[in-house]
Amino acid sequence: MNIKMVELFVIRMPLKTPFTTHLGNVTEREGIIVKVTNQDGLSGFGEGVAFSSPWYTEETVATSMHMLSDFLIPLLQKHPIQHPKEAYSLFQCIRRNQMAKAAIEIALWDLYAKSKSLPLSKLLGGTREEIVSGVVIATDSMEKALKQIEEYLQEGYRRIKVKINPQMDYPLLKEIRRHYPDLPIMADANSAYTLKDMDHLKSLDEFNLLLIEQPLAHDDIIEHAQLQKELKTPICLDESITSFEDAQKAIKYGSCRSINVKIGRVGGLYEAKRIHDYCYERGIPVWCGGMIEFGISRAHNIALASMPGFTIPGDISGSKRFWEEDIISPEVIVVNGKISVPNVPGIGFSLNEKRLRETIIAKKTFSF
Ligand code: OSB
Ligand code: MG
């Protein structure tokens, strides 16, 4: 791929409104923007989606910077690759650290697509011209949740996801259903329950949810299978799926009926596509998850979600959902609940250099 230079930019931005789950509050987001430039002067972009602290997975911005600087980029310097899918096997000698791997792997995909003058969505086998958007409600009171839902529906969103936990689930969903009997709703528990809550979780079946996401432990595949046998609502796994092999096991053992595919959580686009292809062949619907991300990652999500097996609307909202001003130009916009898939080479969005200057807190450069 004739890589000449890799640049890492750490950026920081406040969220427009706090993102609250039972695991804590996110009020400010740090992220890593990766720029890979080849000898022809073409650049591909990636984004590291680990958070500043390890509340969602074990990775952080600092561990990602360490992995990228001291292991992943040196591997690429030592072993030139012809195609981005080779990065996956090249990085296999490093255990886990999926978000760090994905940050640079997706930049390689963008660069490769640009060098072939192909939209990234087409390179991945995407077939959709537009994708259905979805928005997540993550707040600390019923009143705020209902108000936000009303606002997002007015903005055109047609599918919502609410964060739930044992203290705030049944009454919240009951109230939302009272106002919106037919709205497609998902509920995400981020591991707030155990098998002791079986009857409680069963009571949520009456709300006709699209799915319930990650009710049990973040690393469980076995107990979710036991729970799925008892629940009418389809279980979807998020945290538990960190690789193709995890996805295979979860489906084989009946731990879920859908998978939330996050490029960062599974280590890159190659692995995300493998999970998609495996599920697609078996008629298991998948959808694209979100990471409160900036526009570069959002753009990769759009390309991913254009693949035919992404039949459930994902957590892909417009740039405005979280940011006063995003890091890309143009920004991602939602029109009538949909986002159009760019039809230009690569991810189809450029880096907003002015916004990068305003938000950058650190930079590292690696020459090849
Ligand atoms: O569990 O899906 C999750 C955001 C950060 C970390 C974990 C999760 C989320 C979301 C998606 O729910 C939010 C979004 O980016 O729209
Ligand atoms: Mg989730």
Coordinates of C-alpha atoms and ligand atoms in Angstrom, one line a residue:
M1 CA 0.0 0.0 0.0
N2 CA 3.1 2.2 -0.1
I3 CA 2.5 3.9 3.2
K4 CA 4.6 7.0 3.7
M5 CA 3.3 8.4 7.0
V6 CA 0.9 7.7 9.8
E7 CA -0.4 10.6 12.0
L8 CA -2.3 10.3 15.2
F9 CA -4.3 13.2 16.5
V10 CA -5.9 13.0 20.0
I11 CA -9.0 15.3 20.1
R12 CA -11.4 16.4 22.8
M13 CA -14.9 17.8 22.6
P14 CA -17.8 18.3 25.0
L15 CA -21.0 16.5 24.4
K16 CA -24.1 18.7 23.8
T17 CA -25.9 16.8 26.5
P18 CA -24.5 14.2 29.0
F19 CA -24.8 10.5 28.0
T20 CA -26.0 8.7 31.1
T21 CA -26.1 4.9 31.8
H22 CA -26.0 2.8 34.9
L23 CA -22.2 2.7 34.4
G24 CA -21.7 6.4 34.6
N25 CA -21.9 9.7 32.7
V26 CA -20.1 10.8 29.6
T27 CA -20.0 14.6 29.3
E28 CA -16.8 15.0 27.3
R29 CA -15.3 12.8 24.6
E30 CA -11.7 12.2 23.7
G31 CA -10.9 10.2 20.5
I32 CA -8.0 9.4 18.2
I33 CA -8.1 10.5 14.6
V34 CA -5.7 8.4 12.4
K35 CA -4.4 9.7 9.1
V36 CA -2.5 7.3 6.8
T37 CA -0.8 8.8 3.8
N38 CA 0.7 6.9 0.9
Q39 CA 3.5 7.8 -1.5
D40 CA 1.0 9.3 -4.0
G41 CA -0.2 11.7 -1.4
L42 CA -3.6 10.1 -0.9
S43 CA -4.8 9.9 2.7
G44 CA -7.1 7.5 4.5
F45 CA -8.8 8.2 7.9
G46 CA -9.6 6.2 10.9
E47 CA -10.8 6.8 14.4
G48 CA -10.0 5.2 17.7
V49 CA -13.3 4.8 19.7
A50 CA -12.0 3.8 23.1
F51 CA -13.1 6.1 25.9
S52 CA -10.9 8.0 28.3
S53 CA -11.7 5.5 31.0
P54 CA -12.3 1.7 30.7
W55 CA -16.0 1.7 31.6
Y56 CA -17.3 0.1 28.4
T57 CA -14.4 -2.1 27.5
E58 CA -10.9 -2.4 29.0
E59 CA -9.4 -0.1 26.4
T60 CA -8.8 3.6 26.9
V61 CA -7.4 6.5 24.7
A62 CA -4.1 6.1 26.5
T63 CA -3.9 2.3 26.0
S64 CA -4.8 2.8 22.3
M65 CA -2.1 5.3 21.8
H66 CA 0.4 2.9 23.5
M67 CA -0.7 0.0 21.3
L68 CA -0.7 2.1 18.1
S69 CA 2.7 3.8 18.8
D70 CA 4.6 0.9 20.2
F71 CA 3.2 -2.2 18.5
L72 CA 0.7 -1.8 15.7
I73 CA 2.4 1.0 13.6
P74 CA 5.9 -0.6 14.1
L75 CA 4.4 -3.9 12.7
L76 CA 3.1 -2.0 9.6
Q77 CA 6.5 -0.3 9.2
K78 CA 8.3 -3.7 9.3
H79 CA 5.8 -5.6 7.1
P80 CA 4.4 -3.7 4.2
I81 CA 0.9 -4.9 3.1
Q82 CA -0.8 -4.9 -0.3
H83 CA -4.4 -4.9 1.0
P84 CA -6.1 -3.8 4.2
K85 CA -7.4 -7.3 5.0
E86 CA -3.8 -8.3 5.6
A87 CA -3.7 -6.0 8.6
Y88 CA -6.0 -8.3 10.4
S89 CA -3.6 -11.3 10.3
L90 CA -0.6 -9.0 10.8
F91 CA -2.2 -7.8 14.1
Q92 CA -3.0 -11.3 15.3
C93 CA 0.3 -11.5 17.3
I94 CA -1.1 -8.7 19.6
R95 CA -3.8 -10.0 22.0
R96 CA -7.1 -8.1 21.9
N97 CA -6.8 -4.3 21.9
Q98 CA -9.5 -4.3 19.3
M99 CA -10.2 -0.6 19.3
A100 CA -6.6 0.3 18.8
K101 CA -6.3 -2.2 15.9
A102 CA -9.5 -1.0 14.3
A103 CA -8.4 2.7 14.5
I104 CA -5.6 2.1 12.0
E105 CA -7.2 -0.8 10.1
I106 CA -10.2 1.3 9.0
A107 CA -7.9 4.1 7.8
L108 CA -6.2 1.5 5.6
W109 CA -9.6 0.6 4.2
D110 CA -10.4 4.2 3.4
L111 CA -7.0 4.7 1.8
Y112 CA -7.3 1.5 -0.3
A113 CA -10.8 2.5 -1.5
K114 CA -9.5 5.9 -2.5
S115 CA -6.6 4.4 -4.4
K116 CA -9.1 2.2 -6.3
S117 CA -11.4 5.2 -6.8
L118 CA -14.2 3.2 -5.1
P119 CA -16.7 4.2 -2.4
L120 CA -15.8 2.3 0.8
S121 CA -19.4 1.0 0.9
K122 CA -18.9 -0.6 -2.6
L123 CA -15.5 -2.0 -1.7
L124 CA -17.2 -3.8 1.3
G125 CA -20.0 -5.1 -0.8
G126 CA -22.6 -2.6 0.3
T127 CA -25.8 -2.5 -1.6
R128 CA -27.8 0.3 0.0
E129 CA -28.0 3.9 -1.2
E130 CA -29.4 5.1 2.1
I131 CA -29.5 3.6 5.6
V132 CA -32.2 4.0 8.3
S133 CA -30.9 6.0 11.2
G134 CA -31.5 5.4 14.9
V135 CA -30.9 7.4 18.0
V136 CA -30.1 6.5 21.6
I137 CA -31.7 8.0 24.7
A138 CA -29.4 7.9 27.7
T139 CA -30.6 10.2 30.4
D140 CA -31.3 10.1 34.1
S141 CA -35.1 10.8 34.3
M142 CA -38.3 9.7 32.7
E143 CA -39.2 13.3 32.0
K144 CA -36.0 14.0 30.1
A145 CA -36.2 10.7 28.2
L146 CA -39.8 11.5 27.0
K147 CA -38.8 15.0 26.0
Q148 CA -35.8 13.8 24.1
I149 CA -37.8 11.1 22.3
E150 CA -40.3 13.8 21.2
E151 CA -37.6 16.0 19.9
Y152 CA -35.8 13.3 18.0
L153 CA -39.0 12.1 16.4
Q154 CA -39.6 15.6 15.3
E155 CA -36.1 15.7 13.7
G156 CA -37.2 12.6 11.7
Y157 CA -35.7 9.7 13.6
R158 CA -37.9 6.6 13.4
R159 CA -36.3 4.2 15.7
I160 CA -35.1 4.8 19.3
K161 CA -33.0 2.9 21.8
V162 CA -33.3 3.5 25.5
K163 CA -30.8 2.6 28.2
I164 CA -32.4 0.5 30.9
N165 CA -31.4 -0.9 34.3
P166 CA -33.4 -2.7 37.1
Q167 CA -34.3 0.7 38.7
M168 CA -35.5 2.3 35.5
D169 CA -37.0 -0.2 33.0
Y170 CA -40.6 -1.3 33.3
P171 CA -42.1 2.1 34.2
L172 CA -40.0 3.9 31.6
L173 CA -40.9 1.5 28.8
K174 CA -44.6 1.5 29.9
E175 CA -44.7 5.3 29.7
I176 CA -42.9 5.4 26.3
R177 CA -45.3 2.7 24.9
R178 CA -48.3 4.7 26.2
H179 CA -47.2 7.7 24.1
Y180 CA -45.9 5.7 21.1
P181 CA -47.7 2.4 20.7
D182 CA -46.1 1.5 17.4
L183 CA -42.6 3.1 17.6
P184 CA -39.7 0.6 17.0
I185 CA -37.9 0.6 20.4
M186 CA -34.8 -1.2 21.5
A187 CA -33.6 -1.4 25.1
D188 CA -29.9 -1.6 26.0
A189 CA -29.0 -2.8 29.5
N190 CA -25.2 -2.7 29.3
S191 CA -25.0 -5.8 31.6
A192 CA -27.2 -4.3 34.3
Y193 CA -28.9 -7.7 35.1
T194 CA -28.1 -11.2 36.2
L195 CA -30.1 -14.5 35.8
K196 CA -31.7 -13.7 39.2
D197 CA -33.7 -11.1 37.3
M198 CA -35.2 -13.6 34.9
D199 CA -38.8 -12.9 35.9
H200 CA -38.3 -9.2 35.9
L201 CA -36.8 -9.4 32.4
K202 CA -39.7 -11.6 31.2
S203 CA -42.0 -8.8 32.3
L204 CA -40.5 -6.6 29.6
D205 CA -41.8 -8.9 26.9
E206 CA -45.1 -7.1 26.9
F207 CA -43.6 -4.0 25.4
N208 CA -42.9 -5.7 22.0
L209 CA -39.3 -4.4 21.9
L210 CA -37.3 -4.9 18.7
L211 CA -34.7 -6.4 21.0
I212 CA -33.0 -6.2 24.3
E213 CA -29.3 -5.6 24.2
Q214 CA -26.7 -7.1 26.4
P215 CA -28.8 -7.8 29.5
L216 CA -26.2 -10.0 31.3
A217 CA -22.5 -9.9 32.0
H218 CA -20.2 -8.1 29.5
D219 CA -18.2 -11.2 28.8
D220 CA -21.0 -13.8 28.9
I221 CA -22.2 -16.1 26.1
I222 CA -23.5 -19.0 28.2
E223 CA -26.1 -17.5 30.5
H224 CA -27.6 -15.3 27.7
A225 CA -28.5 -18.6 25.9
Q226 CA -30.4 -19.7 29.1
L227 CA -32.1 -16.4 29.2
Q228 CA -33.0 -16.3 25.5
K229 CA -34.9 -19.6 25.9
E230 CA -37.2 -17.9 28.4
L231 CA -37.6 -14.5 26.7
K232 CA -39.9 -13.7 23.8
T233 CA -38.0 -10.6 23.1
P234 CA -34.9 -11.2 20.9
I235 CA -31.6 -10.8 22.8
C236 CA -28.9 -8.9 20.9
L237 CA -25.3 -9.1 22.1
D238 CA -23.0 -6.1 22.1
E239 CA -20.1 -6.2 24.7
S240 CA -19.8 -10.1 24.5
I241 CA -18.9 -10.1 20.8
T242 CA -15.3 -9.1 20.3
S243 CA -14.5 -11.3 17.4
F244 CA -15.9 -13.5 14.6
E245 CA -15.4 -16.5 16.8
D246 CA -17.5 -14.9 19.6
A247 CA -20.3 -14.3 17.1
Q248 CA -20.2 -17.8 15.8
K249 CA -20.4 -19.3 19.3
A250 CA -23.3 -16.9 20.3
I251 CA -25.3 -18.0 17.3
K252 CA -24.4 -21.6 17.6
Y253 CA -25.5 -21.8 21.2
G254 CA -28.6 -19.6 20.9
S255 CA -27.3 -16.8 23.1
C256 CA -28.9 -14.1 20.9
R257 CA -31.0 -13.6 17.8
S258 CA -29.2 -10.5 16.6
I259 CA -25.7 -8.9 16.8
N260 CA -24.8 -5.3 17.4
V261 CA -21.7 -4.9 15.1
K262 CA -19.3 -2.3 16.2
I263 CA -16.1 -1.9 14.1
G264 CA -14.0 -0.9 17.1
R265 CA -15.2 -3.6 19.4
V266 CA -14.4 -6.4 16.9
G267 CA -11.0 -5.0 15.8
G268 CA -11.8 -3.6 12.4
L269 CA -13.8 -3.7 9.2
Y270 CA -12.5 -7.0 8.0
E271 CA -13.8 -8.7 11.2
A272 CA -17.0 -6.7 11.1
K273 CA -17.6 -7.9 7.5
R274 CA -16.9 -11.5 8.4
I275 CA -19.5 -11.3 11.2
H276 CA -22.0 -9.7 8.8
D277 CA -21.4 -12.4 6.1
Y278 CA -21.7 -15.2 8.6
C279 CA -25.0 -13.9 10.0
Y280 CA -26.3 -12.9 6.5
E281 CA -25.9 -16.5 5.3
R282 CA -27.9 -17.7 8.2
G283 CA -30.7 -15.1 8.1
I284 CA -29.6 -13.5 11.4
P285 CA -30.2 -9.8 11.3
V286 CA -27.4 -7.5 12.4
W287 CA -27.2 -3.8 13.0
C288 CA -24.5 -1.2 13.5
G289 CA -23.8 0.0 17.0
G290 CA -22.5 3.4 18.0
M291 CA -19.7 4.7 20.3
I292 CA -20.6 8.4 20.8
E293 CA -18.2 8.8 18.0
F294 CA -16.9 11.6 15.8
G295 CA -17.6 11.8 12.1
I296 CA -14.7 9.7 10.8
S297 CA -16.0 6.6 12.7
R298 CA -19.6 7.6 11.8
A299 CA -18.6 7.6 8.1
H300 CA -17.2 4.1 8.5
N301 CA -20.4 3.0 10.2
I302 CA -22.4 4.3 7.3
A303 CA -20.3 2.3 4.8
L304 CA -20.6 -0.9 7.0
A305 CA -24.4 -0.5 7.4
S306 CA -24.9 -0.3 3.6
M307 CA -24.2 -4.1 3.5
P308 CA -27.4 -6.2 2.9
G309 CA -27.5 -8.0 6.2
F310 CA -27.8 -4.7 8.2
T311 CA -31.6 -4.9 8.2
I312 CA -32.2 -3.4 11.7
P313 CA -31.7 0.3 12.0
G314 CA -28.5 1.0 13.9
D315 CA -27.2 3.5 16.4
I316 CA -26.1 5.8 13.6
S317 CA -27.4 9.3 14.3
G318 CA -26.4 12.6 12.6
S319 CA -23.3 14.6 13.7
K320 CA -25.7 17.0 15.5
R321 CA -26.8 14.4 17.9
F322 CA -23.7 14.8 20.0
W323 CA -21.6 17.6 18.5
E324 CA -21.8 21.4 18.2
E325 CA -19.5 20.9 15.2
D326 CA -18.2 17.6 14.0
I327 CA -14.7 16.8 12.8
I328 CA -15.8 16.0 9.2
S329 CA -17.1 18.0 6.3
P330 CA -19.8 17.7 5.3
E331 CA -21.4 16.6 8.5
V332 CA -23.6 13.5 8.7
I333 CA -27.2 14.6 8.3
V334 CA -30.4 12.7 8.9
V335 CA -33.3 13.4 6.5
N336 CA -36.6 11.8 7.1
G337 CA -34.9 9.3 9.4
K338 CA -32.4 8.3 6.8
I339 CA -28.7 8.9 6.0
S340 CA -27.5 8.7 2.4
V341 CA -24.5 6.5 1.6
P342 CA -21.8 8.6 -0.1
N343 CA -21.0 7.6 -3.7
V344 CA -17.5 9.1 -3.9
P345 CA -14.2 7.3 -3.3
G346 CA -13.4 6.2 0.3
I347 CA -15.5 7.1 3.3
G348 CA -16.9 10.1 1.4
F349 CA -16.3 12.8 4.0
S350 CA -13.2 14.9 4.6
L351 CA -11.5 16.0 7.7
N352 CA -12.5 19.4 8.9
E353 CA -9.1 20.9 9.4
K354 CA -10.4 24.0 11.3
R355 CA -12.3 21.8 13.8
L356 CA -9.2 19.6 14.2
R357 CA -7.1 22.6 15.2
E358 CA -9.8 23.7 17.7
T359 CA -10.0 20.3 19.4
I360 CA -6.6 18.7 19.2
I361 CA -4.8 18.0 22.4
A362 CA -1.9 15.8 21.2
K363 CA -0.2 14.6 18.0
K364 CA 2.3 11.9 17.0
T365 CA 3.8 11.3 13.6
F366 CA 5.4 8.1 12.2
S367 CA 7.4 8.1 9.0
F368 CA 7.8 4.9 6.9
Ligands
OSB1 O1 -23.8 0.0 24.7 O2 -24.2 0.5 22.7 C1 -23.7 0.8 23.7 C2 -22.3 4.3 23.5 C3 -21.1 4.2 24.1 C4 -20.8 3.0 24.6 C5 -21.6 1.9 24.5 C6 -22.9 2.0 23.9 C7 -23.2 3.3 23.4 C8 -24.5 3.5 22.7 C9 -24.6 4.2 21.4 O3 -25.5 3.1 23.2 C10 -24.6 5.6 21.4 C11 -24.4 6.3 20.1 O4 -23.3 6.4 19.6 O5 -25.4 6.6 19.4
MG2 MG -24.9 -1.6 23.8

